[in-house]
PDB file of C-alpha atoms and ligand atoms in Angstrom:
ATOM      1  CA  MET A 848      -6.443  -4.209  16.876  1.00  0.00           C
ATOM      2  CA  ILE A 849      -3.144  -5.690  17.800  1.00  0.00           C
ATOM      3  CA  ASP A 850      -2.628  -6.486  21.444  1.00  0.00           C
ATOM      4  CA  GLY A 851      -5.060  -3.498  22.537  1.00  0.00           C
ATOM      5  CA  THR A 852      -3.398  -1.234  19.784  1.00  0.00           C
ATOM      6  CA  ARG A 853      -5.865   0.360  17.422  1.00  0.00           C
ATOM      7  CA  VAL A 854      -4.831  -0.171  13.839  1.00  0.00           C
ATOM      8  CA  CYS A 855      -5.738   2.282  10.959  1.00  0.00           C
ATOM      9  CA  ALA A 856      -5.134   1.801   7.117  1.00  0.00           C
ATOM     10  CA  ILE A 857      -4.534   4.545   4.851  1.00  0.00           C
ATOM     11  CA  ILE A 858      -5.021   3.460   1.021  1.00  0.00           C
ATOM     12  CA  PRO A 859      -3.603   5.940  -1.174  1.00  0.00           C
ATOM     13  CA  ALA A 860      -5.652   5.855  -4.224  1.00  0.00           C
ATOM     14  CA  ALA A 861      -5.252   9.438  -6.052  1.00  0.00           C
ATOM     15  CA  GLY A 862      -3.057   8.048  -8.996  1.00  0.00           C
ATOM     16  CA  SER A 863      -4.031   9.395 -12.496  1.00  0.00           C
ATOM     17  CA  GLY A 864      -3.477   6.191 -14.152  1.00  0.00           C
ATOM     18  CA  THR A 865      -1.364   7.460 -17.132  1.00  0.00           C
ATOM     19  CA  ARG A 866       0.644   4.477 -17.554  1.00  0.00           C
ATOM     20  CA  MET A 867      -2.356   2.439 -18.044  1.00  0.00           C
ATOM     21  CA  GLY A 868      -2.757   4.278 -21.389  1.00  0.00           C
ATOM     22  CA  ARG A 869      -6.194   5.562 -20.572  1.00  0.00           C
ATOM     23  CA  GLY A 870      -5.000   8.928 -19.659  1.00  0.00           C
ATOM     24  CA  ASP A 871      -6.420  10.740 -16.953  1.00  0.00           C
ATOM     25  CA  ALA A 872     -10.017   9.502 -18.031  1.00  0.00           C
ATOM     26  CA  ARG A 873     -10.402   6.716 -15.492  1.00  0.00           C
ATOM     27  CA  SER A 874      -8.798   6.459 -12.522  1.00  0.00           C
ATOM     28  CA  LYS A 875      -7.123   2.560 -12.067  1.00  0.00           C
ATOM     29  CA  THR A 876      -8.513   2.323  -9.083  1.00  0.00           C
ATOM     30  CA  LEU A 877     -11.430   2.124 -10.666  1.00  0.00           C
ATOM     31  CA  ILE A 878     -10.756  -0.446 -13.524  1.00  0.00           C
ATOM     32  CA  PRO A 879     -13.043  -3.707 -13.133  1.00  0.00           C
ATOM     33  CA  LEU A 880     -10.531  -6.607 -11.876  1.00  0.00           C
ATOM     34  CA  ARG A 881     -12.866  -9.599 -12.719  1.00  0.00           C
ATOM     35  CA  ALA A 882     -15.965  -7.466 -12.503  1.00  0.00           C
ATOM     36  CA  VAL A 883     -15.566  -5.539  -9.484  1.00  0.00           C
ATOM     37  CA  PRO A 884     -13.370  -2.262  -9.542  1.00  0.00           C
ATOM     38  CA  VAL A 885     -10.194  -2.784  -8.242  1.00  0.00           C
ATOM     39  CA  ILE A 886     -10.223  -0.095  -5.114  1.00  0.00           C
ATOM     40  CA  LEU A 887     -12.981  -2.905  -4.202  1.00  0.00           C
ATOM     41  CA  ARG A 888     -11.052  -5.742  -4.371  1.00  0.00           C
ATOM     42  CA  THR A 889      -8.381  -4.122  -2.327  1.00  0.00           C
ATOM     43  CA  LEU A 890     -10.749  -2.391   0.439  1.00  0.00           C
ATOM     44  CA  GLY A 891     -11.958  -6.178   0.774  1.00  0.00           C
ATOM     45  CA  ARG A 892      -9.100  -7.416   1.751  1.00  0.00           C
ATOM     46  CA  PHE A 893      -8.880  -4.934   4.783  1.00  0.00           C
ATOM     47  CA  GLU A 894     -12.686  -5.276   5.463  1.00  0.00           C
ATOM     48  CA  GLU A 895     -11.810  -8.949   6.246  1.00  0.00           C
ATOM     49  CA  SER A 896      -8.448  -8.532   8.501  1.00  0.00           C
ATOM     50  CA  ALA A 897      -9.235  -9.055  12.050  1.00  0.00           C
ATOM     51  CA  ALA A 898      -5.717  -6.989  12.503  1.00  0.00           C
ATOM     52  CA  VAL A 899      -7.547  -3.691  10.759  1.00  0.00           C
ATOM     53  CA  ASP A 900     -10.226  -1.604  12.715  1.00  0.00           C
ATOM     54  CA  ASP A 901     -10.777   1.507  10.655  1.00  0.00           C
ATOM     55  CA  VAL A 902      -9.784   2.401   6.646  1.00  0.00           C
ATOM     56  CA  VAL A 903      -8.837   5.761   5.274  1.00  0.00           C
ATOM     57  CA  VAL A 904      -9.094   6.251   1.387  1.00  0.00           C
ATOM     58  CA  THR A 905      -7.667   9.379  -0.532  1.00  0.00           C
ATOM     59  CA  LEU A 906      -8.822   9.725  -4.062  1.00  0.00           C
ATOM     60  CA  ARG A 907      -8.913  12.485  -6.953  1.00  0.00           C
ATOM     61  CA  GLU A 908     -11.769  14.528  -6.340  1.00  0.00           C
ATOM     62  CA  ALA A 909     -13.491  13.535  -9.451  1.00  0.00           C
ATOM     63  CA  ASP A 910     -13.678  10.059  -7.901  1.00  0.00           C
ATOM     64  CA  ILE A 911     -14.651  10.600  -4.516  1.00  0.00           C
ATOM     65  CA  GLY A 912     -18.552  10.448  -5.292  1.00  0.00           C
ATOM     66  CA  SER A 913     -18.543   7.042  -7.163  1.00  0.00           C
ATOM     67  CA  VAL A 914     -15.990   5.614  -4.852  1.00  0.00           C
ATOM     68  CA  ARG A 915     -18.705   6.675  -1.743  1.00  0.00           C
ATOM     69  CA  ASP A 916     -21.443   4.828  -3.677  1.00  0.00           C
ATOM     70  CA  LEU A 917     -19.311   1.801  -4.451  1.00  0.00           C
ATOM     71  CA  ILE A 918     -17.935   1.218  -0.744  1.00  0.00           C
ATOM     72  CA  ALA A 919     -21.850   2.165   0.371  1.00  0.00           C
ATOM     73  CA  GLY A 920     -22.907  -0.739  -2.030  1.00  0.00           C
ATOM     74  CA  ALA A 921     -20.413  -3.250  -1.016  1.00  0.00           C
ATOM     75  CA  GLY A 922     -21.616  -2.829   2.813  1.00  0.00           C
ATOM     76  CA  PHE A 923     -17.927  -2.154   4.044  1.00  0.00           C
ATOM     77  CA  ARG A 924     -18.108  -1.092   7.527  1.00  0.00           C
ATOM     78  CA  LYS A 925     -14.505  -0.301   8.258  1.00  0.00           C
ATOM     79  CA  VAL A 926     -13.888   2.409   5.797  1.00  0.00           C
ATOM     80  CA  ARG A 927     -14.269   5.857   7.894  1.00  0.00           C
ATOM     81  CA  GLU A 928     -13.253   8.527   5.788  1.00  0.00           C
ATOM     82  CA  VAL A 929     -12.839   9.320   1.813  1.00  0.00           C
ATOM     83  CA  ILE A 930     -10.707  12.420   1.129  1.00  0.00           C
ATOM     84  CA  PRO A 931      -8.874  13.991  -1.489  1.00  0.00           C
ATOM     85  CA  GLY A 932      -5.321  12.733  -1.928  1.00  0.00           C
ATOM     86  CA  GLY A 933      -2.541  15.167  -3.380  1.00  0.00           C
ATOM     87  CA  ALA A 934      -0.229  15.656  -6.214  1.00  0.00           C
ATOM     88  CA  GLU A 935       2.243  13.115  -5.108  1.00  0.00           C
ATOM     89  CA  ARG A 936       1.681   9.835  -3.477  1.00  0.00           C
ATOM     90  CA  GLN A 937       3.460  10.549  -0.266  1.00  0.00           C
ATOM     91  CA  ASP A 938       0.889  13.916  -0.289  1.00  0.00           C
ATOM     92  CA  SER A 939      -1.854  11.649  -0.447  1.00  0.00           C
ATOM     93  CA  VAL A 940      -0.480   9.506   2.574  1.00  0.00           C
ATOM     94  CA  ARG A 941       0.042  12.686   4.346  1.00  0.00           C
ATOM     95  CA  LEU A 942      -3.326  13.662   4.297  1.00  0.00           C
ATOM     96  CA  GLY A 943      -4.525  10.550   5.112  1.00  0.00           C
ATOM     97  CA  PHE A 944      -2.254  10.542   8.020  1.00  0.00           C
ATOM     98  CA  ALA A 945      -3.436  14.306   8.902  1.00  0.00           C
ATOM     99  CA  SER A 946      -7.224  12.592   9.349  1.00  0.00           C
ATOM    100  CA  LYS A 947      -9.095  12.110  12.611  1.00  0.00           C
ATOM    101  CA  THR A 948      -9.372   8.324  12.264  1.00  0.00           C
ATOM    102  CA  ALA A 949      -5.474   8.093  11.753  1.00  0.00           C
ATOM    103  CA  ALA A 950      -5.080  10.444  14.840  1.00  0.00           C
ATOM    104  CA  ALA A 951      -6.958   7.863  16.750  1.00  0.00           C
ATOM    105  CA  ALA A 952      -4.744   4.923  15.997  1.00  0.00           C
ATOM    106  CA  GLY A 953      -1.313   3.550  17.512  1.00  0.00           C
ATOM    107  CA  ILE A 954      -0.777   1.798  14.599  1.00  0.00           C
ATOM    108  CA  ILE A 955      -0.773   2.871  10.747  1.00  0.00           C
ATOM    109  CA  VAL A 956      -0.695   0.905   7.789  1.00  0.00           C
ATOM    110  CA  VAL A 957      -0.486   1.898   4.464  1.00  0.00           C
ATOM    111  CA  HIS A 958      -1.396  -0.069   1.167  1.00  0.00           C
ATOM    112  CA  ASP A 959      -1.318   0.948  -2.692  1.00  0.00           C
ATOM    113  CA  ALA A 960      -4.596   0.489  -3.576  1.00  0.00           C
ATOM    114  CA  VAL A 961      -3.624  -0.707  -6.849  1.00  0.00           C
ATOM    115  CA  ARG A 962      -2.382  -3.884  -5.216  1.00  0.00           C
ATOM    116  CA  PRO A 963      -5.794  -5.879  -4.945  1.00  0.00           C
ATOM    117  CA  LEU A 964      -4.247  -9.473  -4.286  1.00  0.00           C
ATOM    118  CA  VAL A 965      -2.512  -8.760  -0.790  1.00  0.00           C
ATOM    119  CA  THR A 966      -3.839 -11.103   1.576  1.00  0.00           C
ATOM    120  CA  ALA A 967      -4.975 -10.430   5.187  1.00  0.00           C
ATOM    121  CA  GLY A 968      -2.306 -13.310   6.444  1.00  0.00           C
ATOM    122  CA  LEU A 969       0.524 -10.656   4.905  1.00  0.00           C
ATOM    123  CA  ILE A 970      -1.050  -7.276   6.047  1.00  0.00           C
ATOM    124  CA  GLU A 971      -1.333  -8.560  10.111  1.00  0.00           C
ATOM    125  CA  ARG A 972       2.027  -9.969   9.337  1.00  0.00           C
ATOM    126  CA  VAL A 973       3.456  -6.298   8.571  1.00  0.00           C
ATOM    127  CA  ILE A 974       1.433  -4.438  11.358  1.00  0.00           C
ATOM    128  CA  ARG A 975       2.739  -7.294  13.868  1.00  0.00           C
ATOM    129  CA  ALA A 976       6.310  -6.658  13.118  1.00  0.00           C
ATOM    130  CA  ALA A 977       5.948  -2.988  12.982  1.00  0.00           C
ATOM    131  CA  HIS A 978       4.079  -3.319  16.266  1.00  0.00           C
ATOM    132  CA  ARG A 979       7.179  -5.382  17.672  1.00  0.00           C
ATOM    133  CA  GLU A 980      10.098  -3.006  15.903  1.00  0.00           C
ATOM    134  CA  GLY A 981       8.238   0.287  15.265  1.00  0.00           C
ATOM    135  CA  ALA A 982       8.425   0.024  11.102  1.00  0.00           C
ATOM    136  CA  ALA A 983       8.166  -2.887   8.641  1.00  0.00           C
ATOM    137  CA  VAL A 984       7.747  -3.379   5.073  1.00  0.00           C
ATOM    138  CA  ALA A 985       6.681  -6.139   2.812  1.00  0.00           C
ATOM    139  CA  ALA A 986       8.873  -7.175   0.194  1.00  0.00           C
ATOM    140  CA  VAL A 987      10.342  -9.706  -2.300  1.00  0.00           C
ATOM    141  CA  ARG A 988      13.604 -10.524  -3.483  1.00  0.00           C
ATOM    142  CA  PRO A 989      14.528  -9.591  -6.811  1.00  0.00           C
ATOM    143  CA  LYS A 990      14.164 -12.700  -9.480  1.00  0.00           C
ATOM    144  CA  ASP A 991      16.620 -10.546 -12.126  1.00  0.00           C
ATOM    145  CA  THR A 992      20.138  -9.145 -11.449  1.00  0.00           C
ATOM    146  CA  VAL A 993      20.153  -5.551 -10.204  1.00  0.00           C
ATOM    147  CA  LYS A 994      21.955  -3.043 -11.841  1.00  0.00           C
ATOM    148  CA  ILE A 995      22.494   0.729 -10.499  1.00  0.00           C
ATOM    149  CA  GLU A 996      23.339   3.070 -12.958  1.00  0.00           C
ATOM    150  CA  LEU A 997      25.675   5.865 -11.882  1.00  0.00           C
ATOM    151  CA  SER A 998      27.099   8.894 -14.042  1.00  0.00           C
ATOM    152  CA  GLY A 999      26.650   6.556 -16.925  1.00  0.00           C
ATOM    153  CA  ALA A1000      28.554   3.843 -15.235  1.00  0.00           C
ATOM    154  CA  LEU A1001      26.948   0.296 -14.117  1.00  0.00           C
ATOM    155  CA  GLU A1002      27.430  -1.128 -10.945  1.00  0.00           C
ATOM    156  CA  THR A1003      25.685  -4.633  -9.834  1.00  0.00           C
ATOM    157  CA  PRO A1004      24.663  -5.027  -6.030  1.00  0.00           C
ATOM    158  CA  ASP A1005      24.957  -8.609  -4.634  1.00  0.00           C
ATOM    159  CA  ARG A1006      21.360  -9.878  -5.224  1.00  0.00           C
ATOM    160  CA  GLY A1007      21.545 -11.435  -2.052  1.00  0.00           C
ATOM    161  CA  ARG A1008      20.848  -8.180  -0.213  1.00  0.00           C
ATOM    162  CA  CYS A1009      18.454  -6.614  -2.700  1.00  0.00           C
ATOM    163  CA  TRP A1010      14.808  -6.537  -1.888  1.00  0.00           C
ATOM    164  CA  LEU A1011      12.327  -5.001  -3.835  1.00  0.00           C
ATOM    165  CA  ALA A1012       9.194  -3.060  -1.505  1.00  0.00           C
ATOM    166  CA  GLN A1013       5.837  -3.682  -1.634  1.00  0.00           C
ATOM    167  CA  THR A1014       3.156  -2.614   0.204  1.00  0.00           C
ATOM    168  CA  PRO A1015       1.752  -2.757   3.132  1.00  0.00           C
ATOM    169  CA  GLN A1016       4.055  -0.817   5.247  1.00  0.00           C
ATOM    170  CA  ALA A1017       3.161  -0.256   8.661  1.00  0.00           C
ATOM    171  CA  PHE A1018       4.488   1.833  11.439  1.00  0.00           C
ATOM    172  CA  ARG A1019       4.130   2.834  15.047  1.00  0.00           C
ATOM    173  CA  ARG A1020       1.905   6.147  14.416  1.00  0.00           C
ATOM    174  CA  ASP A1021       4.702   8.636  16.330  1.00  0.00           C
ATOM    175  CA  LEU A1022       7.494   7.116  14.406  1.00  0.00           C
ATOM    176  CA  PHE A1023       5.498   7.769  11.194  1.00  0.00           C
ATOM    177  CA  ALA A1024       4.688  11.345  12.282  1.00  0.00           C
ATOM    178  CA  GLU A1025       8.552  12.108  12.570  1.00  0.00           C
ATOM    179  CA  GLY A1026       9.328  10.452   9.645  1.00  0.00           C
ATOM    180  CA  LEU A1027       6.678  12.501   8.030  1.00  0.00           C
ATOM    181  CA  GLU A1028       7.802  15.594   9.749  1.00  0.00           C
ATOM    182  CA  ARG A1029      11.440  15.425   8.634  1.00  0.00           C
ATOM    183  CA  ALA A1030      10.442  14.490   5.117  1.00  0.00           C
ATOM    184  CA  GLY A1031       8.264  17.604   4.927  1.00  0.00           C
ATOM    185  CA  LYS A1032      11.215  20.124   6.644  1.00  0.00           C
ATOM    186  CA  GLU A1033      13.836  18.705   4.216  1.00  0.00           C
ATOM    187  CA  GLY A1034      11.555  18.483   0.948  1.00  0.00           C
ATOM    188  CA  PHE A1035      12.076  14.745   0.432  1.00  0.00           C
ATOM    189  CA  HIS A1036       9.537  12.971  -1.751  1.00  0.00           C
ATOM    190  CA  GLY A1037       9.988   9.121  -1.298  1.00  0.00           C
ATOM    191  CA  THR A1038       8.150   6.605  -3.695  1.00  0.00           C
ATOM    192  CA  ASP A1039       7.549   4.493  -0.942  1.00  0.00           C
ATOM    193  CA  ASP A1040       6.562   4.954   2.896  1.00  0.00           C
ATOM    194  CA  VAL A1041       9.428   3.313   5.244  1.00  0.00           C
ATOM    195  CA  SER A1042      12.014   5.463   3.369  1.00  0.00           C
ATOM    196  CA  LEU A1043      10.686   8.342   5.605  1.00  0.00           C
ATOM    197  CA  VAL A1044      11.615   6.604   8.687  1.00  0.00           C
ATOM    198  CA  GLU A1045      14.874   4.887   7.141  1.00  0.00           C
ATOM    199  CA  ARG A1046      15.918   8.628   6.926  1.00  0.00           C
ATOM    200  CA  LEU A1047      15.643   9.027  10.745  1.00  0.00           C
ATOM    201  CA  GLY A1048      18.534   6.607  10.923  1.00  0.00           C
ATOM    202  CA  ARG A1049      15.572   3.887  12.441  1.00  0.00           C
ATOM    203  CA  VAL A1050      15.617  -0.068  11.908  1.00  0.00           C
ATOM    204  CA  VAL A1051      12.834  -1.114   9.689  1.00  0.00           C
ATOM    205  CA  SER A1052      11.886  -4.930  10.071  1.00  0.00           C
ATOM    206  CA  ILE A1053      11.360  -6.984   6.360  1.00  0.00           C
ATOM    207  CA  VAL A1054       8.573  -8.931   6.361  1.00  0.00           C
ATOM    208  CA  GLU A1055       8.467 -11.833   3.188  1.00  0.00           C
ATOM    209  CA  GLY A1056       5.858 -10.215   0.844  1.00  0.00           C
ATOM    210  CA  SER A1057       4.526 -12.211  -2.125  1.00  0.00           C
ATOM    211  CA  TYR A1058       4.925 -12.254  -5.825  1.00  0.00           C
ATOM    212  CA  ASN A1059       1.609 -12.253  -6.030  1.00  0.00           C
ATOM    213  CA  ASN A1060       0.922  -9.175  -4.551  1.00  0.00           C
ATOM    214  CA  VAL A1061       1.176  -7.521  -8.025  1.00  0.00           C
ATOM    215  CA  LYS A1062       1.166  -3.577  -8.509  1.00  0.00           C
ATOM    216  CA  ILE A1063      -1.274  -3.021 -11.295  1.00  0.00           C
ATOM    217  CA  THR A1064       0.483  -0.133 -13.563  1.00  0.00           C
ATOM    218  CA  THR A1065      -0.100  -1.324 -16.945  1.00  0.00           C
ATOM    219  CA  PRO A1066      -2.590  -3.704 -18.915  1.00  0.00           C
ATOM    220  CA  GLY A1067      -0.081  -6.081 -18.538  1.00  0.00           C
ATOM    221  CA  ASP A1068      -0.208  -6.081 -14.980  1.00  0.00           C
ATOM    222  CA  LEU A1069      -4.144  -6.204 -15.218  1.00  0.00           C
ATOM    223  CA  ALA A1070      -3.913  -9.386 -16.990  1.00  0.00           C
ATOM    224  CA  ILE A1071      -2.070 -10.957 -14.901  1.00  0.00           C
ATOM    225  CA  ALA A1072      -3.729  -9.600 -11.747  1.00  0.00           C
ATOM    226  CA  GLU A1073      -6.906 -11.217 -13.260  1.00  0.00           C
ATOM    227  CA  LEU A1074      -5.431 -14.875 -13.805  1.00  0.00           C
ATOM    228  CA  LEU A1075      -3.922 -14.940 -10.427  1.00  0.00           C
ATOM    229  CA  LEU A1076      -7.516 -13.800  -9.088  1.00  0.00           C
ATOM    230  CA  GLY A1077      -8.676 -16.957 -10.836  1.00  0.00           C
ATOM    231  CA  ARG A1078      -6.560 -19.055  -9.202  1.00  0.00           C
ATOM    232  CA  GLU A1079      -7.177 -17.938  -5.784  1.00  0.00           C
ATOM    233  CA  ASN A1080     -10.922 -18.372  -6.570  1.00  0.00           C
ATOM    234  CA  ALA A1081     -10.526 -21.737  -7.750  1.00  0.00           C
ATOM    235  CA  ASP A1082      -8.534 -22.683  -4.887  1.00  0.00           C
ATOM    236  CA  HIS A1083     -11.248 -21.087  -2.446  1.00  0.00           C
ATOM    237  CA  GLY A1084     -14.179 -22.452  -4.782  1.00  0.00           C
ATOM    238  CA  GLN A1085     -15.742 -19.289  -5.874  1.00  0.00           C
ATOM    239  CA  SER A1086     -16.240 -17.597  -9.438  1.00  0.00           C
TER     240      SER A1086
HETATM  241  O1  C5P B1251       1.842   4.672  -8.952  1.00  0.00           O
HETATM  242  P1  C5P B1251       2.247   4.931  -8.047  1.00  0.00           P
HETATM  243  O2  C5P B1251       3.471   4.205  -7.014  1.00  0.00           O
HETATM  244  O3  C5P B1251       2.457   6.743  -7.684  1.00  0.00           O
HETATM  245  O4  C5P B1251       0.804   4.471  -7.196  1.00  0.00           O
HETATM  246  C1  C5P B1251       0.719   4.080  -5.838  1.00  0.00           C
HETATM  247  C2  C5P B1251      -0.435   4.381  -5.411  1.00  0.00           C
HETATM  248  O5  C5P B1251      -0.346   5.327  -4.764  1.00  0.00           O
HETATM  249  C3  C5P B1251      -1.679   3.984  -6.171  1.00  0.00           C
HETATM  250  O6  C5P B1251      -2.444   3.379  -5.592  1.00  0.00           O
HETATM  251  C4  C5P B1251      -2.057   5.425  -6.630  1.00  0.00           C
HETATM  252  O7  C5P B1251      -3.293   5.500  -6.710  1.00  0.00           O
HETATM  253  C5  C5P B1251      -1.505   6.208  -4.861  1.00  0.00           C
HETATM  254  N1  C5P B1251      -1.365   7.709  -5.697  1.00  0.00           N
HETATM  255  C6  C5P B1251      -2.081   8.575  -4.774  1.00  0.00           C
HETATM  256  N2  C5P B1251      -1.984   9.902  -4.883  1.00  0.00           N
HETATM  257  C7  C5P B1251      -0.948  10.270  -6.126  1.00  0.00           C
HETATM  258  C8  C5P B1251      -0.218   9.548  -6.841  1.00  0.00           C
HETATM  259  C9  C5P B1251      -0.411   8.053  -6.391  1.00  0.00           C
HETATM  260  O8  C5P B1251      -2.470   7.936  -4.033  1.00  0.00           O
HETATM  261  N3  C5P B1251      -0.669  11.546  -6.312  1.00  0.00           N
END
C-alpha cells in the first residue's frame, strides 16, 4: 500500500531466453543465480517490499507448473496469480494487467523477471513517483556516447539528455489502461511500458535507477549478476 492505495506488481517472465545460447529448452528465468532460480530471486525482492501488496507472474505455459512449485516451496505469500504470457513482452504485460488481481489495484508496477537485483528501495521510489505523477520509470544515464542511425547517417544526441530505461516502471491503473488501449488500437508494440503512456502525451517521471539493476540477457550478464549478488550478500553477511 502507498497512502491507502493498493499496489499490484506484474512480473513478465514469458521470454524464451534464446540470447542465453541455450535455445528454447529452458527459460532464462529458471536459470540458477547462485543456486536460486532467477525468477525466485526477483519475486523475493517484491515479497520483501512493504509497498507491494500483490504479485502476478506471466510465464510460458511449459514453465507454469514448475514455477508454481518453486513459489510454494519458497513460501511467498504475495503471488496471487501465475498465468500464461503472450508472444511479445507487451502481450505478457497486457495479460497480467487483465488479471483480477491487477483490476483490484490503484497502482501497477511492472518489473522484468530477469532483473533479480532490483532493490526494495528502488521499487518503492518508483511506486511513490507514479502515485504522485501518474507514471514513473527507473533509468540510468548512459556511460557511453549514444549514436542514432537514421537511414545510414549517424546522429549523436546530447548524452546529458539521454536515459537508459530499466524496470520497475509504475502507473496509476487508469492511465496504464488508457496507454494499453491506445497501443492496442494503433498496433504499437513497445519494448517497455512507459512508452505507452508517453504516446498519450502524458508526463513520465524519471527515478534514478541503478547500474546494478542488471537485465540478464546473455551469459555475460549472468556472470555479472553473480558477482554483484555475491558483493550484496557479503555486505549483508549472507552467503
Ligand atoms: O528480453 P525482453 O526485453 O523481451 O524481456 C524482458 C522481460 O519480459 C523478461 O523477464 C521476459 O521473460 C519477459 N517477456 C515476456 N513475454 C514475452 C517476452 C519477454 O514476459 N513474450
